[in-house]
Every structure is written in C-alpha cells, then in structure tokens.
PDB file of N, CA, C and O in Angstrom:
ATOM      1  N   MET A 149      23.030  -7.516  -6.163  1.00  0.00           N
ATOM      2  CA  MET A 149      21.767  -7.441  -5.149  1.00  0.00           C
ATOM      3  C   MET A 149      21.577  -9.084  -4.657  1.00  0.00           C
ATOM      4  O   MET A 149      21.167  -9.386  -3.277  1.00  0.00           O
ATOM      5  N   VAL A 150      22.030  -9.585  -5.949  1.00  0.00           N
ATOM      6  CA  VAL A 150      21.101 -11.197  -5.497  1.00  0.00           C
ATOM      7  C   VAL A 150      22.825 -11.957  -5.329  1.00  0.00           C
ATOM      8  O   VAL A 150      22.653 -12.477  -3.626  1.00  0.00           O
ATOM      9  N   LYS A 151      24.163 -12.218  -4.967  1.00  0.00           N
ATOM     10  CA  LYS A 151      25.170 -12.067  -4.318  1.00  0.00           C
ATOM     11  C   LYS A 151      24.404 -11.377  -2.622  1.00  0.00           C
ATOM     12  O   LYS A 151      24.943 -11.917  -1.573  1.00  0.00           O
ATOM     13  N   GLY A 152      24.676 -10.732  -2.606  1.00  0.00           N
ATOM     14  CA  GLY A 152      23.805  -9.700  -1.152  1.00  0.00           C
ATOM     15  C   GLY A 152      22.644 -10.627  -0.006  1.00  0.00           C
ATOM     16  O   GLY A 152      22.933 -10.453   0.650  1.00  0.00           O
ATOM     17  N   VAL A 153      21.666 -11.406  -1.307  1.00  0.00           N
ATOM     18  CA  VAL A 153      20.729 -11.651  -0.503  1.00  0.00           C
ATOM     19  C   VAL A 153      20.775 -12.908   0.221  1.00  0.00           C
ATOM     20  O   VAL A 153      21.027 -13.627   0.879  1.00  0.00           O
ATOM     21  N   ILE A 154      22.382 -13.523  -0.973  1.00  0.00           N
ATOM     22  CA  ILE A 154      22.476 -14.871  -0.938  1.00  0.00           C
ATOM     23  C   ILE A 154      23.002 -14.816   0.524  1.00  0.00           C
ATOM     24  O   ILE A 154      23.693 -15.948   1.510  1.00  0.00           O
ATOM     25  N   ALA A 155      24.530 -13.906   0.620  1.00  0.00           N
ATOM     26  CA  ALA A 155      24.535 -13.981   1.920  1.00  0.00           C
ATOM     27  C   ALA A 155      24.418 -13.555   3.516  1.00  0.00           C
ATOM     28  O   ALA A 155      24.880 -13.833   3.798  1.00  0.00           O
ATOM     29  N   GLY A 156      23.636 -12.605   3.199  1.00  0.00           N
ATOM     30  CA  GLY A 156      22.908 -12.204   3.723  1.00  0.00           C
ATOM     31  C   GLY A 156      21.805 -13.531   4.635  1.00  0.00           C
ATOM     32  O   GLY A 156      21.932 -14.024   5.714  1.00  0.00           O
ATOM     33  N   PHE A 157      21.586 -14.620   4.263  1.00  0.00           N
ATOM     34  CA  PHE A 157      20.770 -15.097   4.597  1.00  0.00           C
ATOM     35  C   PHE A 157      21.927 -16.940   4.817  1.00  0.00           C
ATOM     36  O   PHE A 157      21.514 -17.460   5.993  1.00  0.00           O
ATOM     37  N   HIS A 158      22.845 -16.450   4.694  1.00  0.00           N
ATOM     38  CA  HIS A 158      23.185 -17.522   4.863  1.00  0.00           C
ATOM     39  C   HIS A 158      23.938 -17.081   6.364  1.00  0.00           C
ATOM     40  O   HIS A 158      24.083 -17.929   7.601  1.00  0.00           O
ATOM     41  N   ARG A 159      24.028 -16.018   6.132  1.00  0.00           N
ATOM     42  CA  ARG A 159      25.037 -15.600   7.384  1.00  0.00           C
ATOM     43  C   ARG A 159      23.750 -15.027   9.071  1.00  0.00           C
ATOM     44  O   ARG A 159      23.950 -16.000   9.985  1.00  0.00           O
ATOM     45  N   ALA A 160      22.620 -15.615   8.436  1.00  0.00           N
ATOM     46  CA  ALA A 160      21.121 -15.453   9.085  1.00  0.00           C
ATOM     47  C   ALA A 160      21.211 -16.295   9.861  1.00  0.00           C
ATOM     48  O   ALA A 160      21.267 -17.868  11.042  1.00  0.00           O
ATOM     49  N   SER A 161      22.103 -17.787   8.751  1.00  0.00           N
ATOM     50  CA  SER A 161      21.156 -19.022   9.245  1.00  0.00           C
ATOM     51  C   SER A 161      22.052 -19.629  10.479  1.00  0.00           C
ATOM     52  O   SER A 161      21.268 -20.402  10.620  1.00  0.00           O
ATOM     53  N   ALA A 162      23.320 -19.421   9.762  1.00  0.00           N
ATOM     54  CA  ALA A 162      24.522 -19.450  10.981  1.00  0.00           C
ATOM     55  C   ALA A 162      25.059 -19.179  12.291  1.00  0.00           C
ATOM     56  O   ALA A 162      25.394 -19.621  13.300  1.00  0.00           O
ATOM     57  N   ASP A 163      23.640 -17.736  12.317  1.00  0.00           N
ATOM     58  CA  ASP A 163      23.765 -17.747  13.203  1.00  0.00           C
ATOM     59  C   ASP A 163      23.176 -17.485  14.747  1.00  0.00           C
ATOM     60  O   ASP A 163      21.465 -17.394  14.444  1.00  0.00           O
ATOM     61  N   SER A 164      23.656 -17.816  15.550  1.00  0.00           N
ATOM     62  CA  SER A 164      22.334 -18.460  16.871  1.00  0.00           C
ATOM     63  C   SER A 164      21.921 -17.530  17.215  1.00  0.00           C
ATOM     64  O   SER A 164      20.780 -17.822  18.162  1.00  0.00           O
ATOM     65  N   SER A 165      22.627 -16.293  16.960  1.00  0.00           N
ATOM     66  CA  SER A 165      21.310 -15.042  17.374  1.00  0.00           C
ATOM     67  C   SER A 165      20.285 -14.722  16.759  1.00  0.00           C
ATOM     68  O   SER A 165      19.109 -13.834  17.419  1.00  0.00           O
ATOM     69  N   VAL A 166      20.007 -15.312  15.612  1.00  0.00           N
ATOM     70  CA  VAL A 166      19.213 -14.876  14.869  1.00  0.00           C
ATOM     71  C   VAL A 166      18.377 -15.608  15.072  1.00  0.00           C
ATOM     72  O   VAL A 166      18.055 -16.750  15.253  1.00  0.00           O
ATOM     73  N   VAL A 167      17.100 -15.339  14.914  1.00  0.00           N
ATOM     74  CA  VAL A 167      15.517 -16.248  15.584  1.00  0.00           C
ATOM     75  C   VAL A 167      15.280 -16.654  14.043  1.00  0.00           C
ATOM     76  O   VAL A 167      14.732 -17.282  14.262  1.00  0.00           O
ATOM     77  N   ALA A 168      14.878 -15.458  14.194  1.00  0.00           N
ATOM     78  CA  ALA A 168      14.168 -14.772  11.952  1.00  0.00           C
ATOM     79  C   ALA A 168      14.782 -14.204  10.824  1.00  0.00           C
ATOM     80  O   ALA A 168      15.207 -13.085  11.708  1.00  0.00           O
ATOM     81  N   ALA A 169      14.543 -14.618   9.886  1.00  0.00           N
ATOM     82  CA  ALA A 169      15.190 -13.209   8.595  1.00  0.00           C
ATOM     83  C   ALA A 169      13.499 -12.852   8.082  1.00  0.00           C
ATOM     84  O   ALA A 169      13.111 -14.083   7.237  1.00  0.00           O
ATOM     85  N   VAL A 170      14.014 -11.703   8.280  1.00  0.00           N
ATOM     86  CA  VAL A 170      13.733 -10.657   7.036  1.00  0.00           C
ATOM     87  C   VAL A 170      13.375 -10.428   5.998  1.00  0.00           C
ATOM     88  O   VAL A 170      14.517  -9.698   5.730  1.00  0.00           O
ATOM     89  N   PHE A 171      12.585 -10.779   4.746  1.00  0.00           N
ATOM     90  CA  PHE A 171      12.959  -9.919   3.545  1.00  0.00           C
ATOM     91  C   PHE A 171      12.859  -8.892   3.438  1.00  0.00           C
ATOM     92  O   PHE A 171      10.771  -9.272   2.915  1.00  0.00           O
ATOM     93  N   THR A 172      13.686  -7.671   3.146  1.00  0.00           N
ATOM     94  CA  THR A 172      12.083  -6.754   2.729  1.00  0.00           C
ATOM     95  C   THR A 172      13.553  -5.793   1.966  1.00  0.00           C
ATOM     96  O   THR A 172      14.162  -6.201   1.784  1.00  0.00           O
ATOM     97  N   ALA A 173      13.665  -4.854   1.705  1.00  0.00           N
ATOM     98  CA  ALA A 173      13.858  -3.836   0.773  1.00  0.00           C
ATOM     99  C   ALA A 173      13.913  -2.439   1.653  1.00  0.00           C
ATOM    100  O   ALA A 173      13.309  -2.277   2.141  1.00  0.00           O
ATOM    101  N   MET A 174      14.962  -0.997   1.304  1.00  0.00           N
ATOM    102  CA  MET A 174      15.323   0.324   1.491  1.00  0.00           C
ATOM    103  C   MET A 174      14.185   1.074   0.733  1.00  0.00           C
ATOM    104  O   MET A 174      14.428   1.087  -0.521  1.00  0.00           O
ATOM    105  N   GLY A 175      14.095   2.355   0.711  1.00  0.00           N
ATOM    106  CA  GLY A 175      13.978   3.392   0.096  1.00  0.00           C
ATOM    107  C   GLY A 175      11.889   2.633  -0.862  1.00  0.00           C
ATOM    108  O   GLY A 175      11.238   2.851   0.072  1.00  0.00           O
ATOM    109  N   ASP A 176      12.278   4.183  -1.328  1.00  0.00           N
ATOM    110  CA  ASP A 176      10.148   4.315  -2.027  1.00  0.00           C
ATOM    111  C   ASP A 176       9.968   3.122  -3.490  1.00  0.00           C
ATOM    112  O   ASP A 176       9.078   3.881  -4.588  1.00  0.00           O
ATOM    113  N   LYS A 177      11.246   2.922  -3.988  1.00  0.00           N
ATOM    114  CA  LYS A 177      11.170   2.317  -5.421  1.00  0.00           C
ATOM    115  C   LYS A 177      10.389   1.347  -5.471  1.00  0.00           C
ATOM    116  O   LYS A 177      10.563   0.807  -4.390  1.00  0.00           O
ATOM    117  N   ALA A 178      10.174   0.584  -6.523  1.00  0.00           N
ATOM    118  CA  ALA A 178       9.600  -0.548  -6.844  1.00  0.00           C
ATOM    119  C   ALA A 178      10.573  -1.944  -7.109  1.00  0.00           C
ATOM    120  O   ALA A 178      11.580  -1.389  -7.754  1.00  0.00           O
ATOM    121  N   PHE A 179      10.029  -3.346  -6.446  1.00  0.00           N
ATOM    122  CA  PHE A 179      11.067  -3.679  -6.661  1.00  0.00           C
ATOM    123  C   PHE A 179       9.838  -5.076  -7.142  1.00  0.00           C
ATOM    124  O   PHE A 179       9.436  -5.472  -7.196  1.00  0.00           O
ATOM    125  N   CYS A 180      11.070  -5.122  -7.906  1.00  0.00           N
ATOM    126  CA  CYS A 180      10.933  -6.810  -9.155  1.00  0.00           C
ATOM    127  C   CYS A 180      12.427  -7.782  -9.292  1.00  0.00           C
ATOM    128  O   CYS A 180      12.723  -7.217  -9.781  1.00  0.00           O
ATOM    129  N   THR A 181      11.570  -8.647  -8.997  1.00  0.00           N
ATOM    130  CA  THR A 181      12.679 -10.624  -9.497  1.00  0.00           C
ATOM    131  C   THR A 181      11.887 -10.680 -11.008  1.00  0.00           C
ATOM    132  O   THR A 181      12.910 -11.697 -11.415  1.00  0.00           O
ATOM    133  N   GLY A 182      11.246 -10.709 -11.426  1.00  0.00           N
ATOM    134  CA  GLY A 182      10.606 -11.055 -12.197  1.00  0.00           C
ATOM    135  C   GLY A 182      11.805 -10.942 -13.952  1.00  0.00           C
ATOM    136  O   GLY A 182      12.581  -9.863 -13.729  1.00  0.00           O
ATOM    137  N   GLY A 183      11.907 -11.803 -14.421  1.00  0.00           N
ATOM    138  CA  GLY A 183      12.458 -11.819 -15.380  1.00  0.00           C
ATOM    139  C   GLY A 183      12.088 -10.091 -16.409  1.00  0.00           C
ATOM    140  O   GLY A 183      10.833 -10.812 -16.921  1.00  0.00           O
ATOM    141  N   ASN A 184      13.469 -10.001 -17.058  1.00  0.00           N
ATOM    142  CA  ASN A 184      13.273  -9.152 -17.856  1.00  0.00           C
ATOM    143  C   ASN A 184      13.286  -9.439 -19.354  1.00  0.00           C
ATOM    144  O   ASN A 184      14.740  -9.429 -20.102  1.00  0.00           O
ATOM    145  N   THR A 185      12.117 -10.099 -20.081  1.00  0.00           N
ATOM    146  CA  THR A 185      12.128 -10.790 -21.650  1.00  0.00           C
ATOM    147  C   THR A 185      13.385  -9.376 -22.367  1.00  0.00           C
ATOM    148  O   THR A 185      13.741 -10.261 -23.482  1.00  0.00           O
ATOM    149  N   LYS A 186      13.409  -8.286 -22.550  1.00  0.00           N
ATOM    150  CA  LYS A 186      13.961  -7.597 -22.889  1.00  0.00           C
ATOM    151  C   LYS A 186      15.636  -7.926 -23.378  1.00  0.00           C
ATOM    152  O   LYS A 186      15.387  -8.245 -23.872  1.00  0.00           O
ATOM    153  N   GLU A 187      15.411  -7.214 -21.524  1.00  0.00           N
ATOM    154  CA  GLU A 187      17.252  -7.405 -21.073  1.00  0.00           C
ATOM    155  C   GLU A 187      17.456  -9.375 -21.946  1.00  0.00           C
ATOM    156  O   GLU A 187      18.576  -8.901 -22.376  1.00  0.00           O
ATOM    157  N   TYR A 188      17.242 -10.195 -21.708  1.00  0.00           N
ATOM    158  CA  TYR A 188      17.615 -12.187 -22.124  1.00  0.00           C
ATOM    159  C   TYR A 188      17.345 -11.479 -24.236  1.00  0.00           C
ATOM    160  O   TYR A 188      18.345 -12.130 -24.178  1.00  0.00           O
ATOM    161  N   ALA A 189      16.479 -11.010 -24.734  1.00  0.00           N
ATOM    162  CA  ALA A 189      16.147 -11.170 -26.086  1.00  0.00           C
ATOM    163  C   ALA A 189      17.916 -10.210 -26.230  1.00  0.00           C
ATOM    164  O   ALA A 189      18.560 -10.663 -27.389  1.00  0.00           O
ATOM    165  N   GLU A 190      17.639  -9.124 -25.530  1.00  0.00           N
ATOM    166  CA  GLU A 190      19.118  -8.513 -26.328  1.00  0.00           C
ATOM    167  C   GLU A 190      19.926  -8.190 -25.838  1.00  0.00           C
ATOM    168  O   GLU A 190      21.566  -8.118 -26.500  1.00  0.00           O
ATOM    169  N   TYR A 191      20.116  -9.193 -24.738  1.00  0.00           N
ATOM    170  CA  TYR A 191      22.003  -9.420 -23.762  1.00  0.00           C
ATOM    171  C   TYR A 191      22.319 -10.641 -24.330  1.00  0.00           C
ATOM    172  O   TYR A 191      23.351 -10.932 -24.453  1.00  0.00           O
ATOM    173  N   TYR A 192      21.196 -11.635 -23.049  1.00  0.00           N
ATOM    174  CA  TYR A 192      21.116 -13.228 -23.238  1.00  0.00           C
ATOM    175  C   TYR A 192      21.533 -13.760 -24.756  1.00  0.00           C
ATOM    176  O   TYR A 192      22.807 -15.180 -24.411  1.00  0.00           O
ATOM    177  N   ALA A 193      20.991 -13.301 -24.979  1.00  0.00           N
ATOM    178  CA  ALA A 193      20.829 -14.395 -26.247  1.00  0.00           C
ATOM    179  C   ALA A 193      21.974 -14.379 -27.327  1.00  0.00           C
ATOM    180  O   ALA A 193      22.390 -15.809 -27.799  1.00  0.00           O
ATOM    181  N   GLY A 194      22.945 -13.599 -27.037  1.00  0.00           N
ATOM    182  CA  GLY A 194      23.885 -14.124 -27.904  1.00  0.00           C
ATOM    183  C   GLY A 194      25.254 -14.807 -26.998  1.00  0.00           C
ATOM    184  O   GLY A 194      25.993 -14.808 -27.233  1.00  0.00           O
ATOM    185  N   ARG A 195      24.430 -14.968 -25.803  1.00  0.00           N
ATOM    186  CA  ARG A 195      25.660 -14.831 -24.304  1.00  0.00           C
ATOM    187  C   ARG A 195      25.372 -16.337 -23.912  1.00  0.00           C
ATOM    188  O   ARG A 195      25.107 -16.120 -22.605  1.00  0.00           O
ATOM    189  N   PRO A 196      25.251 -17.332 -24.469  1.00  0.00           N
ATOM    190  CA  PRO A 196      24.857 -18.186 -23.690  1.00  0.00           C
ATOM    191  C   PRO A 196      24.804 -18.939 -22.294  1.00  0.00           C
ATOM    192  O   PRO A 196      24.729 -19.545 -21.173  1.00  0.00           O
ATOM    193  N   ASN A 197      25.915 -18.786 -22.319  1.00  0.00           N
ATOM    194  CA  ASN A 197      27.165 -19.129 -21.254  1.00  0.00           C
ATOM    195  C   ASN A 197      27.373 -18.594 -20.057  1.00  0.00           C
ATOM    196  O   ASN A 197      26.511 -18.593 -18.657  1.00  0.00           O
ATOM    197  N   GLU A 198      27.160 -16.832 -20.489  1.00  0.00           N
ATOM    198  CA  GLU A 198      27.511 -15.358 -19.668  1.00  0.00           C
ATOM    199  C   GLU A 198      24.912 -15.934 -19.143  1.00  0.00           C
ATOM    200  O   GLU A 198      25.780 -15.681 -17.680  1.00  0.00           O
ATOM    201  N   TYR A 199      24.446 -16.292 -19.272  1.00  0.00           N
ATOM    202  CA  TYR A 199      23.540 -16.278 -19.120  1.00  0.00           C
ATOM    203  C   TYR A 199      23.695 -17.095 -17.864  1.00  0.00           C
ATOM    204  O   TYR A 199      22.733 -17.548 -17.057  1.00  0.00           O
ATOM    205  N   GLY A 200      23.479 -18.401 -18.197  1.00  0.00           N
ATOM    206  CA  GLY A 200      24.039 -20.106 -17.485  1.00  0.00           C
ATOM    207  C   GLY A 200      24.652 -19.218 -16.349  1.00  0.00           C
ATOM    208  O   GLY A 200      23.866 -19.362 -14.338  1.00  0.00           O
ATOM    209  N   LEU A 201      25.928 -18.634 -16.258  1.00  0.00           N
ATOM    210  CA  LEU A 201      26.381 -18.525 -14.958  1.00  0.00           C
ATOM    211  C   LEU A 201      25.269 -17.186 -14.053  1.00  0.00           C
ATOM    212  O   LEU A 201      24.964 -17.688 -12.655  1.00  0.00           O
ATOM    213  N   TYR A 202      24.137 -16.730 -14.552  1.00  0.00           N
ATOM    214  CA  TYR A 202      23.363 -15.678 -13.869  1.00  0.00           C
ATOM    215  C   TYR A 202      22.312 -16.542 -13.198  1.00  0.00           C
ATOM    216  O   TYR A 202      21.953 -16.103 -12.417  1.00  0.00           O
ATOM    217  N   MET A 203      22.152 -17.954 -14.353  1.00  0.00           N
ATOM    218  CA  MET A 203      20.342 -18.355 -13.943  1.00  0.00           C
ATOM    219  C   MET A 203      21.766 -19.100 -12.581  1.00  0.00           C
ATOM    220  O   MET A 203      20.461 -19.669 -11.610  1.00  0.00           O
ATOM    221  N   ASP A 204      22.912 -19.281 -12.464  1.00  0.00           N
ATOM    222  CA  ASP A 204      23.216 -20.035 -11.583  1.00  0.00           C
ATOM    223  C   ASP A 204      23.155 -20.031 -10.194  1.00  0.00           C
ATOM    224  O   ASP A 204      23.025 -19.777  -9.038  1.00  0.00           O
ATOM    225  N   LEU A 205      23.911 -18.298 -10.263  1.00  0.00           N
ATOM    226  CA  LEU A 205      23.456 -17.088  -9.193  1.00  0.00           C
ATOM    227  C   LEU A 205      22.058 -16.832  -8.906  1.00  0.00           C
ATOM    228  O   LEU A 205      21.688 -17.333  -7.767  1.00  0.00           O
ATOM    229  N   PHE A 206      20.941 -17.474  -9.826  1.00  0.00           N
ATOM    230  CA  PHE A 206      19.390 -16.862  -9.009  1.00  0.00           C
ATOM    231  C   PHE A 206      19.500 -18.120  -8.214  1.00  0.00           C
ATOM    232  O   PHE A 206      18.750 -17.192  -7.202  1.00  0.00           O
ATOM    233  N   ASN A 207      19.647 -18.846  -9.266  1.00  0.00           N
ATOM    234  CA  ASN A 207      19.416 -20.348  -8.868  1.00  0.00           C
ATOM    235  C   ASN A 207      19.806 -20.784  -6.576  1.00  0.00           C
ATOM    236  O   ASN A 207      19.436 -20.782  -5.755  1.00  0.00           O
ATOM    237  N   ALA A 208      20.663 -20.131  -7.037  1.00  0.00           N
ATOM    238  CA  ALA A 208      21.644 -20.263  -5.401  1.00  0.00           C
ATOM    239  C   ALA A 208      21.120 -19.082  -4.280  1.00  0.00           C
ATOM    240  O   ALA A 208      20.969 -18.843  -3.308  1.00  0.00           O
ATOM    241  N   MET A 209      20.582 -18.092  -4.694  1.00  0.00           N
ATOM    242  CA  MET A 209      19.517 -17.283  -4.522  1.00  0.00           C
ATOM    243  C   MET A 209      18.380 -17.561  -3.137  1.00  0.00           C
ATOM    244  O   MET A 209      18.108 -17.692  -2.751  1.00  0.00           O
ATOM    245  N   VAL A 210      17.965 -18.178  -4.506  1.00  0.00           N
ATOM    246  CA  VAL A 210      16.145 -19.253  -4.680  1.00  0.00           C
ATOM    247  C   VAL A 210      16.863 -20.722  -3.907  1.00  0.00           C
ATOM    248  O   VAL A 210      16.388 -20.777  -2.177  1.00  0.00           O
ATOM    249  N   ASP A 211      17.917 -20.989  -3.412  1.00  0.00           N
ATOM    250  CA  ASP A 211      18.719 -21.882  -2.339  1.00  0.00           C
ATOM    251  C   ASP A 211      18.824 -21.564  -1.489  1.00  0.00           C
ATOM    252  O   ASP A 211      18.235 -22.052   0.073  1.00  0.00           O
ATOM    253  N   GLY A 212      19.832 -20.609  -1.279  1.00  0.00           N
ATOM    254  CA  GLY A 212      19.987 -19.302  -0.066  1.00  0.00           C
ATOM    255  C   GLY A 212      18.742 -19.115   0.627  1.00  0.00           C
ATOM    256  O   GLY A 212      18.483 -19.134   2.121  1.00  0.00           O
ATOM    257  N   ILE A 213      17.967 -18.627   0.300  1.00  0.00           N
ATOM    258  CA  ILE A 213      16.535 -18.336   1.388  1.00  0.00           C
ATOM    259  C   ILE A 213      15.483 -19.865   2.282  1.00  0.00           C
ATOM    260  O   ILE A 213      15.499 -19.701   2.962  1.00  0.00           O
ATOM    261  N   LEU A 214      15.278 -20.600   0.714  1.00  0.00           N
ATOM    262  CA  LEU A 214      14.848 -21.500   0.998  1.00  0.00           C
ATOM    263  C   LEU A 214      15.548 -22.501   1.942  1.00  0.00           C
ATOM    264  O   LEU A 214      14.444 -23.696   2.629  1.00  0.00           O
ATOM    265  N   GLY A 215      16.356 -22.610   2.101  1.00  0.00           N
ATOM    266  CA  GLY A 215      17.469 -23.647   3.214  1.00  0.00           C
ATOM    267  C   GLY A 215      17.651 -22.797   4.233  1.00  0.00           C
ATOM    268  O   GLY A 215      18.277 -23.289   5.275  1.00  0.00           O
ATOM    269  N   CYS A 216      17.534 -21.600   3.963  1.00  0.00           N
ATOM    270  CA  CYS A 216      17.899 -20.948   6.108  1.00  0.00           C
ATOM    271  C   CYS A 216      17.067 -21.542   7.128  1.00  0.00           C
ATOM    272  O   CYS A 216      16.000 -22.449   6.660  1.00  0.00           O
ATOM    273  N   LYS A 217      17.806 -21.892   8.082  1.00  0.00           N
ATOM    274  CA  LYS A 217      17.533 -22.507   8.796  1.00  0.00           C
ATOM    275  C   LYS A 217      16.169 -21.846  10.102  1.00  0.00           C
ATOM    276  O   LYS A 217      16.368 -22.545  11.006  1.00  0.00           O
ATOM    277  N   LYS A 218      15.737 -20.564   9.947  1.00  0.00           N
ATOM    278  CA  LYS A 218      14.925 -19.856  10.370  1.00  0.00           C
ATOM    279  C   LYS A 218      14.147 -19.484   9.764  1.00  0.00           C
ATOM    280  O   LYS A 218      13.524 -19.181   9.042  1.00  0.00           O
ATOM    281  N   PRO A 219      13.160 -19.006  10.740  1.00  0.00           N
ATOM    282  CA  PRO A 219      12.031 -18.842   9.590  1.00  0.00           C
ATOM    283  C   PRO A 219      11.697 -17.286   9.234  1.00  0.00           C
ATOM    284  O   PRO A 219      13.004 -16.156   9.302  1.00  0.00           O
ATOM    285  N   THR A 220      11.723 -17.713   7.712  1.00  0.00           N
ATOM    286  CA  THR A 220      11.299 -16.455   6.519  1.00  0.00           C
ATOM    287  C   THR A 220       9.970 -15.858   6.668  1.00  0.00           C
ATOM    288  O   THR A 220       9.403 -16.363   6.676  1.00  0.00           O
ATOM    289  N   ILE A 221      10.489 -14.457   6.703  1.00  0.00           N
ATOM    290  CA  ILE A 221       9.295 -13.149   6.259  1.00  0.00           C
ATOM    291  C   ILE A 221       9.725 -12.719   5.219  1.00  0.00           C
ATOM    292  O   ILE A 221      10.562 -11.933   5.291  1.00  0.00           O
ATOM    293  N   CYS A 222       8.491 -12.485   4.537  1.00  0.00           N
ATOM    294  CA  CYS A 222       8.956 -11.806   3.410  1.00  0.00           C
ATOM    295  C   CYS A 222       7.403 -10.689   3.855  1.00  0.00           C
ATOM    296  O   CYS A 222       6.710 -10.560   3.695  1.00  0.00           O
ATOM    297  N   ARG A 223       8.538  -9.590   3.944  1.00  0.00           N
ATOM    298  CA  ARG A 223       7.608  -8.015   4.287  1.00  0.00           C
ATOM    299  C   ARG A 223       8.399  -6.847   2.877  1.00  0.00           C
ATOM    300  O   ARG A 223       8.978  -6.853   3.013  1.00  0.00           O
ATOM    301  N   VAL A 224       6.831  -6.648   2.863  1.00  0.00           N
ATOM    302  CA  VAL A 224       6.873  -6.140   1.776  1.00  0.00           C
ATOM    303  C   VAL A 224       5.581  -4.605   1.459  1.00  0.00           C
ATOM    304  O   VAL A 224       4.241  -5.178   2.574  1.00  0.00           O
ATOM    305  N   ASN A 225       6.058  -3.481   1.180  1.00  0.00           N
ATOM    306  CA  ASN A 225       5.162  -2.998   1.140  1.00  0.00           C
ATOM    307  C   ASN A 225       4.143  -2.672  -0.349  1.00  0.00           C
ATOM    308  O   ASN A 225       4.300  -2.298  -1.322  1.00  0.00           O
ATOM    309  N   GLY A 226       2.968  -3.000  -0.148  1.00  0.00           N
ATOM    310  CA  GLY A 226       2.234  -3.148  -1.665  1.00  0.00           C
ATOM    311  C   GLY A 226       1.996  -4.784  -2.157  1.00  0.00           C
ATOM    312  O   GLY A 226       2.245  -5.441  -1.475  1.00  0.00           O
ATOM    313  N   MET A 227       1.714  -4.731  -3.232  1.00  0.00           N
ATOM    314  CA  MET A 227       0.995  -6.148  -3.852  1.00  0.00           C
ATOM    315  C   MET A 227       2.446  -6.977  -3.801  1.00  0.00           C
ATOM    316  O   MET A 227       3.484  -6.387  -3.736  1.00  0.00           O
ATOM    317  N   ARG A 228       2.167  -8.109  -2.857  1.00  0.00           N
ATOM    318  CA  ARG A 228       3.032  -9.491  -4.186  1.00  0.00           C
ATOM    319  C   ARG A 228       2.591 -10.332  -4.666  1.00  0.00           C
ATOM    320  O   ARG A 228       1.259 -10.822  -4.717  1.00  0.00           O
ATOM    321  N   VAL A 229       2.762 -10.315  -6.291  1.00  0.00           N
ATOM    322  CA  VAL A 229       2.657 -11.191  -7.255  1.00  0.00           C
ATOM    323  C   VAL A 229       3.648 -12.269  -7.128  1.00  0.00           C
ATOM    324  O   VAL A 229       4.407 -12.121  -7.285  1.00  0.00           O
ATOM    325  N   ALA A 230       2.491 -13.474  -7.718  1.00  0.00           N
ATOM    326  CA  ALA A 230       3.644 -14.754  -7.269  1.00  0.00           C
ATOM    327  C   ALA A 230       4.285 -15.443  -6.547  1.00  0.00           C
ATOM    328  O   ALA A 230       4.032 -15.853  -5.435  1.00  0.00           O
ATOM    329  N   GLY A 231       5.555 -14.900  -6.958  1.00  0.00           N
ATOM    330  CA  GLY A 231       6.414 -16.136  -6.188  1.00  0.00           C
ATOM    331  C   GLY A 231       7.157 -14.424  -4.384  1.00  0.00           C
ATOM    332  O   GLY A 231       7.497 -15.325  -3.389  1.00  0.00           O
TER     333      GLY A 231
END
C-alpha cells in the first residue's frame, strides 16, 4: 500500500492533466496508518535494519504526499484523528 501511495502521488504530480489529488480508500473496512506497537515489539525489535528500511519507505510516502505539486484532498468516510 505504501509503495502504491508513493507511485500515485508521483504520477499525479507529474501529469499535467491532473488538477488535484484525492487521497481515499475503497471498501468498507477501517483504515489506520498508526503505528502497530505490538507488531514493532514482536517483529522489528530484533530486526533494526529491517525497521530502518520500513521507516525509510514510510517517510518516502509522507514526502510524496507533501511534495505533490497538486492540491491534495484527504477524503474519508468517518473519523480522521491526528494526521
């Protein structure tokens, strides 16, 4: 999902026919980008290099959204808390 968000925002930013980007999801399931501390403790605690790669990818996603050269709308069905 993270790689898809990066690619989508890069495409939108470079496409002259795109006038705005809308960040949304499909389906009826909840979506959360928050940190899963249980996963971090169980999986990443013993794999610091892998955690670093994951965080590099996550930060690239945030940079892709913030660096988009088009107005960006976050469209959610329901609550949006924090970011």
